[in-house]
Coordinates of C-alpha atoms in Angstrom, one line a residue:
M199 CA 0.9 -9.5 -32.0
T200 CA 2.1 -10.8 -28.6
L201 CA 5.7 -10.2 -27.7
T202 CA 7.2 -11.6 -24.5
A203 CA 10.7 -11.6 -22.9
T204 CA 10.9 -15.2 -23.8
T205 CA 10.1 -15.0 -27.6
P206 CA 13.4 -14.6 -29.6
F207 CA 13.4 -12.4 -32.5
Q208 CA 13.4 -14.2 -35.9
A209 CA 13.6 -12.4 -39.3
P210 CA 11.2 -13.6 -41.8
T211 CA 12.6 -16.4 -44.2
T212 CA 10.6 -15.0 -47.1
L213 CA 9.3 -11.5 -48.0
P214 CA 5.6 -11.0 -48.6
F215 CA 6.3 -9.2 -52.0
A216 CA 7.9 -10.2 -55.1
A217 CA 10.9 -7.8 -55.2
L218 CA 12.2 -4.9 -53.2
G219 CA 11.9 -2.7 -56.4
E220 CA 8.1 -3.2 -56.1
R221 CA 8.0 -2.4 -52.4
E222 CA 6.7 0.9 -51.1
W223 CA 8.8 1.9 -48.1
L224 CA 7.2 3.5 -45.0
L225 CA 7.9 7.1 -45.2
S226 CA 5.6 8.7 -42.8
C227 CA 3.8 8.1 -39.6
H228 CA 4.7 10.7 -37.0
C229 CA 2.2 10.0 -34.3
A230 CA 2.6 7.9 -31.2
G231 CA -0.1 5.5 -32.0
P232 CA 1.9 2.5 -33.2
V233 CA 4.5 2.7 -30.3
T234 CA 1.8 3.3 -27.5
D235 CA -0.4 0.4 -28.9
L236 CA 2.6 -1.9 -28.8
L237 CA 3.6 -0.9 -25.3
K238 CA 0.1 -1.0 -23.9
D239 CA -0.2 -4.6 -25.4
Q240 CA 3.0 -5.4 -23.3
G241 CA 1.6 -3.9 -19.9
W242 CA 3.5 -0.9 -20.0
D243 CA 2.5 2.4 -18.4
V244 CA 1.5 5.1 -20.9
V245 CA 0.7 8.6 -19.9
S246 CA 0.0 11.7 -21.9
D247 CA 1.0 15.1 -20.2
L248 CA -0.7 18.5 -20.7
D249 CA 1.8 19.4 -23.6
S250 CA 0.9 16.3 -25.7
N251 CA 4.1 14.6 -24.7
V252 CA 3.8 10.8 -24.1
H253 CA 5.8 9.0 -21.4
C254 CA 6.0 5.0 -21.3
S255 CA 7.5 3.0 -18.7
S256 CA 8.1 -0.8 -18.8
P257 CA 6.5 -3.0 -16.1
D258 CA 9.9 -3.3 -14.3
H259 CA 10.5 0.6 -14.6
R260 CA 14.0 0.0 -16.0
V261 CA 13.0 1.3 -19.7
Y262 CA 11.6 4.7 -20.5
V263 CA 10.2 5.6 -23.8
G264 CA 9.2 9.2 -24.4
F265 CA 7.4 10.8 -27.4
L266 CA 8.2 14.5 -26.8
P267 CA 7.0 16.7 -29.6
E268 CA 6.6 19.8 -27.3
S269 CA 10.0 19.5 -25.5
P270 CA 13.2 21.6 -26.3
A271 CA 14.8 18.3 -27.7
A272 CA 12.4 18.0 -30.3
A273 CA 13.3 21.5 -31.5
R274 CA 16.9 19.9 -31.9
G275 CA 15.4 17.0 -33.8
E276 CA 15.1 14.3 -31.2
L277 CA 11.4 13.4 -30.8
W278 CA 11.5 9.9 -29.4
H279 CA 13.7 9.1 -26.4
I280 CA 14.3 5.6 -25.3
T281 CA 16.6 5.1 -22.1
V282 CA 17.4 1.5 -20.6
K283 CA 18.9 1.3 -16.9
G284 CA 21.2 -1.2 -15.6
T285 CA 20.3 -3.4 -12.5
G286 CA 21.6 -0.6 -10.4
G287 CA 19.2 1.9 -11.6
T288 CA 22.1 4.0 -13.7
A289 CA 21.4 4.6 -17.4
A290 CA 22.9 1.9 -19.3
W291 CA 22.3 3.2 -22.9
H292 CA 20.0 5.8 -24.6
Q293 CA 18.6 6.0 -28.1
S294 CA 16.8 8.9 -29.8
F295 CA 15.1 9.1 -33.1
G296 CA 14.2 12.2 -34.9
P297 CA 10.7 13.5 -36.2
N298 CA 11.4 12.0 -39.7
T299 CA 11.5 8.6 -38.1
P300 CA 8.2 6.6 -39.0
A301 CA 6.5 5.5 -35.6
H302 CA 6.2 2.2 -37.0
A303 CA 10.1 1.9 -37.3
V304 CA 10.3 3.0 -33.6
A305 CA 7.9 0.2 -32.7
G306 CA 9.9 -2.1 -34.6
F307 CA 13.0 -1.1 -32.7
L308 CA 11.1 -1.5 -29.5
A309 CA 9.6 -4.8 -30.5
A310 CA 13.1 -6.3 -31.1
L311 CA 14.2 -4.9 -27.6
I312 CA 11.4 -6.5 -25.9
S313 CA 11.6 -9.7 -27.6
S314 CA 15.4 -10.3 -26.6
P315 CA 15.3 -12.9 -23.9
S316 CA 18.5 -12.0 -22.2
R317 CA 20.6 -8.9 -21.6
Y318 CA 23.6 -10.6 -23.2
C319 CA 24.3 -11.1 -26.8
T320 CA 24.6 -14.7 -28.0
C321 CA 28.0 -13.8 -29.6
I322 CA 29.6 -13.1 -26.4

């Protein structure tokens, strides 16, 4: 799958299964693989440290994604950290996900962020 900043997000028009009642929801996947694979494919820097934490930086260095299982924040329930900087270099916003959030869900969040072609919402 290739995502670029010029590819707008589009929700599927039909679902690949008959009914929601027949669907099995993703409940586990607590490794960094789905996220790091996505980000590497987008040209992000991905580095693991000696403590098994993974640090990812966007090509413009304005977005940081951390998978931090060995950090003090993980003990407080924050496994994933995403920070986006504004054009001036200051933090614009931050999102964290806990250890019970499947990595595929975090990857989906990041795919939507990456595919947004503009920093402005179309409703503004």
